[in-house]
Amino acid sequence: MPPLKDNPALQAPKRNQPLFTPGTAANQALVVFVLGGPGAGKGTQCANIVRDYGFQHLSAGDLLRAEQDREGSEFGDMIKSYIKEGQIVPMEVTVQLLENAMTGAIEKDGSRKFLVDGFPRKMDQAVAFEEKVVKSRFTLFFDLAEEDMRKRLLKRGETSGRSDDNEESITKRFRTFVETSMPVVEWFEKDGRVVKVDARKSPEEVYEGVKAAFEKEGIEMKGK
Ligand code: C5P
Ligand code: MG
C-alpha cells in the first residue's frame, strides 16, 4: 500500500481554511467532541443527546468498523489490526470518514449539529480536523476510573461481538487512552473548551450532568 498521505482516496481538495465555520447556518457545522476512556458511557449518552437535542451521532469507532467491513475497502485489513491492538488508526482515514459522514448527513437531511464520539484520540487528529473540517465548539468529557471502565467493557463484551472487548485488548486500549488521548483533552482544557461530566453514576444520573453541560454551553433542547 502506498503511504497514506499519497493515497488518492484520501486526497481531499487542498483548502487553506476549514470546510465549515462553527454554527448551524449554511456553510456552517456545530461539532461537539465526545471523549472519555473506553467504556465510560459515551455511546449511551450520545443516544440521549440525539433524542433531546437533535444532534447527529458520528462515532469514529463505528465509522472505522463499517469501513473495515466494507466490501472492497483498501483500508479494511489495516483498520482491523489497529483496532485489535487498541492503537489509533492513522488520522487521514478517520478524518476523511468523518468529513464524508458530515457532508452526507447535511445533504440528506440538512442537520448541521454533530456529536463526534470517540474523536479526537490523538493530537494529530485534533489539529487536522479543526484545520480541515471545523473548529469544535467544546469537548464533553466523561470522567471515570479505569477499574469501573474495565468492568463495564467486560460486561459489554459478553454480547457486543467486538474484537477488542476482551482483557488483553482492553489493557492496550487503556494504555493508548492515558498516553495518547488524555493529552488531547488536556490541550483542549487549556483552551477552555472542555466540560467534564462525572460518569460514575447510573445512566440517568450521568445524563443530568450532560444536560447541565449543554445548558452551560448555551445549547438548547429541541423544540425550545
Ligand atoms: O471508540 P471505540 O471504542 O469504538 O474505538 C475502537 C477503536 O477504534 C479504538 O481502540 C481505535 O483502535 C480505533 N479508533 C481510532 N481513532 C479514533 C476512534 C477509534 O483509531 N478516533
Ligand atoms: Mg463507543
PDB file of C-alpha atoms and ligand atoms in Angstrom:
ATOM      1  CA  MET A   1       0.000   0.000   0.000  1.00  0.00           C
ATOM      2  CA  PRO A   2       1.389   3.479  -0.843  1.00  0.00           C
ATOM      3  CA  PRO A   3       1.960   5.858   2.076  1.00  0.00           C
ATOM      4  CA  LEU A   4      -1.418   7.099   3.295  1.00  0.00           C
ATOM      5  CA  LYS A   5      -0.642  10.706   2.590  1.00  0.00           C
ATOM      6  CA  ASP A   6      -0.246   9.835  -1.118  1.00  0.00           C
ATOM      7  CA  ASN A   7      -3.345   7.660  -1.347  1.00  0.00           C
ATOM      8  CA  PRO A   8      -5.753   9.043  -3.978  1.00  0.00           C
ATOM      9  CA  ALA A   9      -8.789   8.062  -1.862  1.00  0.00           C
ATOM     10  CA  LEU A  10      -7.610  10.480   0.818  1.00  0.00           C
ATOM     11  CA  GLN A  11      -6.748  13.455  -1.364  1.00  0.00           C
ATOM     12  CA  ALA A  12      -9.386  15.941  -0.346  1.00  0.00           C
ATOM     13  CA  PRO A  13      -9.170  19.201  -2.251  1.00  0.00           C
ATOM     14  CA  LYS A  14      -6.496  21.410  -0.751  1.00  0.00           C
ATOM     15  CA  ARG A  15      -8.032  24.036   1.472  1.00  0.00           C
ATOM     16  CA  ASN A  16      -6.468  26.920   3.260  1.00  0.00           C
ATOM     17  CA  GLN A  17      -9.402  27.177   5.612  1.00  0.00           C
ATOM     18  CA  PRO A  18     -11.774  24.680   7.231  1.00  0.00           C
ATOM     19  CA  LEU A  19     -14.713  23.340   5.231  1.00  0.00           C
ATOM     20  CA  PHE A  20     -17.179  24.840   7.736  1.00  0.00           C
ATOM     21  CA  THR A  21     -17.243  27.671  10.223  1.00  0.00           C
ATOM     22  CA  PRO A  22     -18.803  26.810  13.613  1.00  0.00           C
ATOM     23  CA  GLY A  23     -22.577  27.238  13.722  1.00  0.00           C
ATOM     24  CA  THR A  24     -25.806  25.919  12.252  1.00  0.00           C
ATOM     25  CA  ALA A  25     -26.419  28.198   9.254  1.00  0.00           C
ATOM     26  CA  ALA A  26     -25.467  27.471   5.622  1.00  0.00           C
ATOM     27  CA  ASN A  27     -21.758  26.600   5.252  1.00  0.00           C
ATOM     28  CA  GLN A  28     -21.560  26.013   8.988  1.00  0.00           C
ATOM     29  CA  ALA A  29     -21.426  22.970  11.274  1.00  0.00           C
ATOM     30  CA  LEU A  30     -21.670  22.684  15.034  1.00  0.00           C
ATOM     31  CA  VAL A  31     -19.379  19.980  16.398  1.00  0.00           C
ATOM     32  CA  VAL A  32     -19.187  18.725  19.954  1.00  0.00           C
ATOM     33  CA  PHE A  33     -16.420  16.195  20.571  1.00  0.00           C
ATOM     34  CA  VAL A  34     -17.331  13.408  22.999  1.00  0.00           C
ATOM     35  CA  LEU A  35     -14.378  11.878  24.821  1.00  0.00           C
ATOM     36  CA  GLY A  36     -13.714   9.643  27.805  1.00  0.00           C
ATOM     37  CA  GLY A  37     -11.936   6.324  28.256  1.00  0.00           C
ATOM     38  CA  PRO A  38     -13.205   3.147  26.630  1.00  0.00           C
ATOM     39  CA  GLY A  39     -16.388   2.069  28.395  1.00  0.00           C
ATOM     40  CA  ALA A  40     -17.040   5.474  30.004  1.00  0.00           C
ATOM     41  CA  GLY A  41     -20.556   5.550  28.518  1.00  0.00           C
ATOM     42  CA  LYS A  42     -20.054   7.866  25.534  1.00  0.00           C
ATOM     43  CA  GLY A  43     -22.319   5.950  23.177  1.00  0.00           C
ATOM     44  CA  THR A  44     -25.127   5.600  25.729  1.00  0.00           C
ATOM     45  CA  GLN A  45     -25.174   9.313  26.497  1.00  0.00           C
ATOM     46  CA  CYS A  46     -24.895  10.276  22.832  1.00  0.00           C
ATOM     47  CA  ALA A  47     -28.189   8.459  22.197  1.00  0.00           C
ATOM     48  CA  ASN A  48     -29.869  10.690  24.812  1.00  0.00           C
ATOM     49  CA  ILE A  49     -28.412  13.836  23.268  1.00  0.00           C
ATOM     50  CA  VAL A  50     -29.553  12.825  19.785  1.00  0.00           C
ATOM     51  CA  ARG A  51     -33.093  12.306  21.094  1.00  0.00           C
ATOM     52  CA  ASP A  52     -33.370  15.565  23.026  1.00  0.00           C
ATOM     53  CA  TYR A  53     -31.069  18.000  21.250  1.00  0.00           C
ATOM     54  CA  GLY A  54     -31.411  16.945  17.603  1.00  0.00           C
ATOM     55  CA  PHE A  55     -27.739  16.200  17.080  1.00  0.00           C
ATOM     56  CA  GLN A  56     -26.427  13.569  14.675  1.00  0.00           C
ATOM     57  CA  HIS A  57     -24.231  10.949  16.285  1.00  0.00           C
ATOM     58  CA  LEU A  58     -20.990  10.152  14.477  1.00  0.00           C
ATOM     59  CA  SER A  59     -18.904   7.556  16.303  1.00  0.00           C
ATOM     60  CA  ALA A  60     -15.359   7.427  14.939  1.00  0.00           C
ATOM     61  CA  GLY A  61     -15.054   3.807  16.117  1.00  0.00           C
ATOM     62  CA  ASP A  62     -18.325   2.823  14.379  1.00  0.00           C
ATOM     63  CA  LEU A  63     -17.247   4.542  11.151  1.00  0.00           C
ATOM     64  CA  LEU A  64     -13.914   2.700  11.280  1.00  0.00           C
ATOM     65  CA  ARG A  65     -15.643  -0.640  11.920  1.00  0.00           C
ATOM     66  CA  ALA A  66     -18.012  -0.001   8.988  1.00  0.00           C
ATOM     67  CA  GLU A  67     -15.061   0.836   6.723  1.00  0.00           C
ATOM     68  CA  GLN A  68     -13.250  -2.266   7.961  1.00  0.00           C
ATOM     69  CA  ASP A  69     -16.215  -4.416   6.907  1.00  0.00           C
ATOM     70  CA  ARG A  70     -16.968  -2.581   3.670  1.00  0.00           C
ATOM     71  CA  GLU A  71     -16.536  -4.821   0.633  1.00  0.00           C
ATOM     72  CA  GLY A  72     -13.547  -3.655  -1.373  1.00  0.00           C
ATOM     73  CA  SER A  73     -12.136  -1.244   1.204  1.00  0.00           C
ATOM     74  CA  GLU A  74      -8.400  -0.913   0.771  1.00  0.00           C
ATOM     75  CA  PHE A  75      -8.085   0.079   4.447  1.00  0.00           C
ATOM     76  CA  GLY A  76     -10.033  -2.859   5.926  1.00  0.00           C
ATOM     77  CA  ASP A  77      -7.101  -5.037   6.976  1.00  0.00           C
ATOM     78  CA  MET A  78      -5.131  -2.116   8.357  1.00  0.00           C
ATOM     79  CA  ILE A  79      -8.085  -0.898  10.443  1.00  0.00           C
ATOM     80  CA  LYS A  80      -8.723  -4.400  11.760  1.00  0.00           C
ATOM     81  CA  SER A  81      -5.207  -4.772  13.144  1.00  0.00           C
ATOM     82  CA  TYR A  82      -5.137  -1.302  14.723  1.00  0.00           C
ATOM     83  CA  ILE A  83      -8.465  -1.891  16.475  1.00  0.00           C
ATOM     84  CA  LYS A  84      -7.447  -5.298  17.799  1.00  0.00           C
ATOM     85  CA  GLU A  85      -4.248  -3.782  19.194  1.00  0.00           C
ATOM     86  CA  GLY A  86      -6.051  -0.774  20.658  1.00  0.00           C
ATOM     87  CA  GLN A  87      -3.902   1.539  18.526  1.00  0.00           C
ATOM     88  CA  ILE A  88      -5.029   4.759  16.877  1.00  0.00           C
ATOM     89  CA  VAL A  89      -5.709   4.326  13.155  1.00  0.00           C
ATOM     90  CA  PRO A  90      -3.724   6.822  11.011  1.00  0.00           C
ATOM     91  CA  MET A  91      -5.697  10.029  11.164  1.00  0.00           C
ATOM     92  CA  GLU A  92      -6.020  10.583   7.410  1.00  0.00           C
ATOM     93  CA  VAL A  93      -8.513   7.722   7.251  1.00  0.00           C
ATOM     94  CA  THR A  94     -10.597   8.759  10.263  1.00  0.00           C
ATOM     95  CA  VAL A  95     -10.740  12.461   9.410  1.00  0.00           C
ATOM     96  CA  GLN A  96     -11.856  11.636   5.867  1.00  0.00           C
ATOM     97  CA  LEU A  97     -14.534   9.193   7.107  1.00  0.00           C
ATOM     98  CA  LEU A  98     -15.872  11.863   9.466  1.00  0.00           C
ATOM     99  CA  GLU A  99     -15.874  14.563   6.812  1.00  0.00           C
ATOM    100  CA  ASN A 100     -17.718  12.253   4.398  1.00  0.00           C
ATOM    101  CA  ALA A 101     -20.275  11.359   7.077  1.00  0.00           C
ATOM    102  CA  MET A 102     -20.866  15.037   7.902  1.00  0.00           C
ATOM    103  CA  THR A 103     -21.311  16.198   4.325  1.00  0.00           C
ATOM    104  CA  GLY A 104     -23.534  13.164   3.639  1.00  0.00           C
ATOM    105  CA  ALA A 105     -25.753  13.912   6.649  1.00  0.00           C
ATOM    106  CA  ILE A 106     -26.059  17.588   5.741  1.00  0.00           C
ATOM    107  CA  GLU A 107     -27.076  16.690   2.182  1.00  0.00           C
ATOM    108  CA  LYS A 108     -29.508  14.039   3.362  1.00  0.00           C
ATOM    109  CA  ASP A 109     -31.486  15.894   5.988  1.00  0.00           C
ATOM    110  CA  GLY A 110     -29.887  19.264   6.453  1.00  0.00           C
ATOM    111  CA  SER A 111     -28.846  18.647  10.038  1.00  0.00           C
ATOM    112  CA  ARG A 112     -25.701  20.558  10.947  1.00  0.00           C
ATOM    113  CA  LYS A 113     -25.252  19.580  14.607  1.00  0.00           C
ATOM    114  CA  PHE A 114     -22.843  16.725  15.232  1.00  0.00           C
ATOM    115  CA  LEU A 115     -21.655  14.725  18.200  1.00  0.00           C
ATOM    116  CA  VAL A 116     -18.293  13.379  17.170  1.00  0.00           C
ATOM    117  CA  ASP A 117     -17.866  10.463  19.559  1.00  0.00           C
ATOM    118  CA  GLY A 118     -14.505   8.889  20.369  1.00  0.00           C
ATOM    119  CA  PHE A 119     -12.581  11.527  18.479  1.00  0.00           C
ATOM    120  CA  PRO A 120     -10.007  13.102  18.526  1.00  0.00           C
ATOM    121  CA  ARG A 121      -7.990  10.384  20.261  1.00  0.00           C
ATOM    122  CA  LYS A 122      -4.587  11.720  19.236  1.00  0.00           C
ATOM    123  CA  MET A 123      -3.173  15.233  18.869  1.00  0.00           C
ATOM    124  CA  ASP A 124      -2.697  14.982  15.093  1.00  0.00           C
ATOM    125  CA  GLN A 125      -6.393  14.094  14.638  1.00  0.00           C
ATOM    126  CA  ALA A 126      -7.449  17.112  16.668  1.00  0.00           C
ATOM    127  CA  VAL A 127      -5.282  19.523  14.706  1.00  0.00           C
ATOM    128  CA  ALA A 128      -6.140  18.064  11.285  1.00  0.00           C
ATOM    129  CA  PHE A 129      -9.881  18.053  11.933  1.00  0.00           C
ATOM    130  CA  GLU A 130     -10.012  21.617  13.232  1.00  0.00           C
ATOM    131  CA  GLU A 131      -7.834  22.899  10.379  1.00  0.00           C
ATOM    132  CA  LYS A 132      -9.560  20.993   7.641  1.00  0.00           C
ATOM    133  CA  VAL A 133     -13.170  20.424   8.693  1.00  0.00           C
ATOM    134  CA  VAL A 134     -14.343  22.737  11.505  1.00  0.00           C
ATOM    135  CA  LYS A 135     -13.289  24.052  14.886  1.00  0.00           C
ATOM    136  CA  SER A 136     -15.197  22.188  17.594  1.00  0.00           C
ATOM    137  CA  ARG A 137     -17.457  24.106  19.937  1.00  0.00           C
ATOM    138  CA  PHE A 138     -16.391  22.158  23.030  1.00  0.00           C
ATOM    139  CA  THR A 139     -15.470  18.683  24.273  1.00  0.00           C
ATOM    140  CA  LEU A 140     -17.786  16.744  26.521  1.00  0.00           C
ATOM    141  CA  PHE A 141     -15.552  14.567  28.686  1.00  0.00           C
ATOM    142  CA  PHE A 142     -16.836  11.556  30.628  1.00  0.00           C
ATOM    143  CA  ASP A 143     -14.719  11.041  33.688  1.00  0.00           C
ATOM    144  CA  LEU A 144     -14.485   7.513  35.106  1.00  0.00           C
ATOM    145  CA  ALA A 145     -11.840   5.399  36.884  1.00  0.00           C
ATOM    146  CA  GLU A 146     -10.160   2.642  34.923  1.00  0.00           C
ATOM    147  CA  GLU A 147     -11.491  -0.150  37.138  1.00  0.00           C
ATOM    148  CA  ASP A 148     -15.082   0.942  36.536  1.00  0.00           C
ATOM    149  CA  MET A 149     -14.476   1.173  32.793  1.00  0.00           C
ATOM    150  CA  ARG A 150     -12.903  -2.293  32.752  1.00  0.00           C
ATOM    151  CA  LYS A 151     -15.958  -3.778  34.487  1.00  0.00           C
ATOM    152  CA  ARG A 152     -18.328  -2.131  32.012  1.00  0.00           C
ATOM    153  CA  LEU A 153     -16.293  -3.266  28.999  1.00  0.00           C
ATOM    154  CA  LEU A 154     -16.089  -6.879  30.155  1.00  0.00           C
ATOM    155  CA  LYS A 155     -19.847  -6.858  30.713  1.00  0.00           C
ATOM    156  CA  ARG A 156     -20.411  -5.342  27.260  1.00  0.00           C
ATOM    157  CA  GLY A 157     -18.023  -7.933  25.791  1.00  0.00           C
ATOM    158  CA  GLU A 158     -20.462 -10.701  26.746  1.00  0.00           C
ATOM    159  CA  THR A 159     -22.772  -9.509  23.957  1.00  0.00           C
ATOM    160  CA  SER A 160     -21.033  -6.832  21.845  1.00  0.00           C
ATOM    161  CA  GLY A 161     -19.198  -9.169  19.487  1.00  0.00           C
ATOM    162  CA  ARG A 162     -16.374  -6.608  19.374  1.00  0.00           C
ATOM    163  CA  SER A 163     -12.884  -7.921  18.717  1.00  0.00           C
ATOM    164  CA  ASP A 164     -11.476  -5.545  21.347  1.00  0.00           C
ATOM    165  CA  ASP A 165     -13.814  -6.074  24.342  1.00  0.00           C
ATOM    166  CA  ASN A 166     -11.508  -8.681  25.902  1.00  0.00           C
ATOM    167  CA  GLU A 167      -8.970  -8.409  28.774  1.00  0.00           C
ATOM    168  CA  GLU A 168      -5.936  -8.213  26.529  1.00  0.00           C
ATOM    169  CA  SER A 169      -7.269  -5.557  24.128  1.00  0.00           C
ATOM    170  CA  ILE A 170      -8.845  -3.589  26.992  1.00  0.00           C
ATOM    171  CA  THR A 171      -5.469  -3.252  28.728  1.00  0.00           C
ATOM    172  CA  LYS A 172      -3.935  -1.978  25.486  1.00  0.00           C
ATOM    173  CA  ARG A 173      -6.807   0.473  24.918  1.00  0.00           C
ATOM    174  CA  PHE A 174      -6.352   1.912  28.409  1.00  0.00           C
ATOM    175  CA  ARG A 175      -2.661   2.444  27.770  1.00  0.00           C
ATOM    176  CA  THR A 176      -3.417   4.252  24.498  1.00  0.00           C
ATOM    177  CA  PHE A 177      -6.050   6.338  26.275  1.00  0.00           C
ATOM    178  CA  VAL A 178      -3.679   7.514  29.001  1.00  0.00           C
ATOM    179  CA  GLU A 179      -0.619   8.048  26.819  1.00  0.00           C
ATOM    180  CA  THR A 180      -2.158   9.313  23.586  1.00  0.00           C
ATOM    181  CA  SER A 181      -5.724  10.525  24.147  1.00  0.00           C
ATOM    182  CA  MET A 182      -5.549  12.294  27.513  1.00  0.00           C
ATOM    183  CA  PRO A 183      -3.034  14.850  26.166  1.00  0.00           C
ATOM    184  CA  VAL A 184      -5.717  15.902  23.668  1.00  0.00           C
ATOM    185  CA  VAL A 185      -8.207  16.517  26.475  1.00  0.00           C
ATOM    186  CA  GLU A 186      -5.582  18.479  28.423  1.00  0.00           C
ATOM    187  CA  TRP A 187      -4.823  20.571  25.349  1.00  0.00           C
ATOM    188  CA  PHE A 188      -8.490  21.483  24.850  1.00  0.00           C
ATOM    189  CA  GLU A 189      -8.783  22.118  28.570  1.00  0.00           C
ATOM    190  CA  LYS A 190      -6.032  24.722  28.408  1.00  0.00           C
ATOM    191  CA  ASP A 191      -8.073  26.358  25.673  1.00  0.00           C
ATOM    192  CA  GLY A 192     -11.135  26.424  27.975  1.00  0.00           C
ATOM    193  CA  ARG A 193     -13.089  24.069  25.715  1.00  0.00           C
ATOM    194  CA  VAL A 194     -13.753  21.024  27.933  1.00  0.00           C
ATOM    195  CA  VAL A 195     -16.789  20.288  30.076  1.00  0.00           C
ATOM    196  CA  LYS A 196     -16.322  17.309  32.394  1.00  0.00           C
ATOM    197  CA  VAL A 197     -19.146  15.042  33.455  1.00  0.00           C
ATOM    198  CA  ASP A 198     -18.906  12.606  36.358  1.00  0.00           C
ATOM    199  CA  ALA A 199     -19.632   9.230  34.737  1.00  0.00           C
ATOM    200  CA  ARG A 200     -19.696   7.026  37.856  1.00  0.00           C
ATOM    201  CA  LYS A 201     -23.432   7.017  38.459  1.00  0.00           C
ATOM    202  CA  SER A 202     -26.387   5.439  36.644  1.00  0.00           C
ATOM    203  CA  PRO A 203     -27.013   6.434  33.013  1.00  0.00           C
ATOM    204  CA  GLU A 204     -29.969   8.594  34.124  1.00  0.00           C
ATOM    205  CA  GLU A 205     -27.889  10.467  36.682  1.00  0.00           C
ATOM    206  CA  VAL A 206     -24.987  10.900  34.269  1.00  0.00           C
ATOM    207  CA  TYR A 207     -27.433  12.373  31.757  1.00  0.00           C
ATOM    208  CA  GLU A 208     -28.386  15.044  34.292  1.00  0.00           C
ATOM    209  CA  GLY A 209     -24.732  16.096  34.207  1.00  0.00           C
ATOM    210  CA  VAL A 210     -24.786  16.112  30.405  1.00  0.00           C
ATOM    211  CA  LYS A 211     -27.837  18.379  30.336  1.00  0.00           C
ATOM    212  CA  ALA A 212     -26.153  20.758  32.761  1.00  0.00           C
ATOM    213  CA  ALA A 213     -23.094  20.825  30.480  1.00  0.00           C
ATOM    214  CA  PHE A 214     -25.199  21.678  27.421  1.00  0.00           C
ATOM    215  CA  GLU A 215     -27.015  24.378  29.317  1.00  0.00           C
ATOM    216  CA  LYS A 216     -23.696  25.860  30.392  1.00  0.00           C
ATOM    217  CA  GLU A 217     -22.623  25.932  26.739  1.00  0.00           C
ATOM    218  CA  GLY A 218     -25.870  27.609  25.696  1.00  0.00           C
ATOM    219  CA  ILE A 219     -27.131  24.673  23.606  1.00  0.00           C
ATOM    220  CA  GLU A 220     -30.884  24.302  23.860  1.00  0.00           C
ATOM    221  CA  MET A 221     -33.100  21.252  23.736  1.00  0.00           C
ATOM    222  CA  LYS A 222     -35.165  20.544  20.619  1.00  0.00           C
ATOM    223  CA  GLY A 223     -38.384  22.493  20.349  1.00  0.00           C
ATOM    224  CA  LYS A 224     -37.377  25.194  22.805  1.00  0.00           C
TER     225      LYS A 224
HETATM  226  O1  C5P B   1     -14.406   4.458  20.278  1.00  0.00           O
HETATM  227  P1  C5P B   1     -14.264   2.980  20.118  1.00  0.00           P
HETATM  228  O2  C5P B   1     -14.006   2.289  21.412  1.00  0.00           O
HETATM  229  O3  C5P B   1     -15.380   2.374  19.346  1.00  0.00           O
HETATM  230  O4  C5P B   1     -12.958   2.775  19.225  1.00  0.00           O
HETATM  231  C1  C5P B   1     -12.496   1.476  18.913  1.00  0.00           C
HETATM  232  C2  C5P B   1     -11.123   1.526  18.266  1.00  0.00           C
HETATM  233  O5  C5P B   1     -11.175   2.259  17.043  1.00  0.00           O
HETATM  234  C3  C5P B   1     -10.045   2.243  19.074  1.00  0.00           C
HETATM  235  O6  C5P B   1      -9.496   1.425  20.095  1.00  0.00           O
HETATM  236  C4  C5P B   1      -9.032   2.547  17.978  1.00  0.00           C
HETATM  237  O7  C5P B   1      -8.328   1.392  17.577  1.00  0.00           O
HETATM  238  C5  C5P B   1      -9.951   2.955  16.829  1.00  0.00           C
HETATM  239  N1  C5P B   1     -10.171   4.412  16.822  1.00  0.00           N
HETATM  240  C6  C5P B   1      -9.180   5.243  16.292  1.00  0.00           C
HETATM  241  N2  C5P B   1      -9.359   6.625  16.290  1.00  0.00           N
HETATM  242  C7  C5P B   1     -10.477   7.161  16.808  1.00  0.00           C
HETATM  243  C8  C5P B   1     -11.510   6.330  17.342  1.00  0.00           C
HETATM  244  C9  C5P B   1     -11.318   4.957  17.336  1.00  0.00           C
HETATM  245  O8  C5P B   1      -8.151   4.762  15.842  1.00  0.00           O
HETATM  246  N3  C5P B   1     -10.629   8.489  16.805  1.00  0.00           N
HETATM  247 MG    MG B   2     -18.390   3.880  21.505  1.00  0.00          MG
END
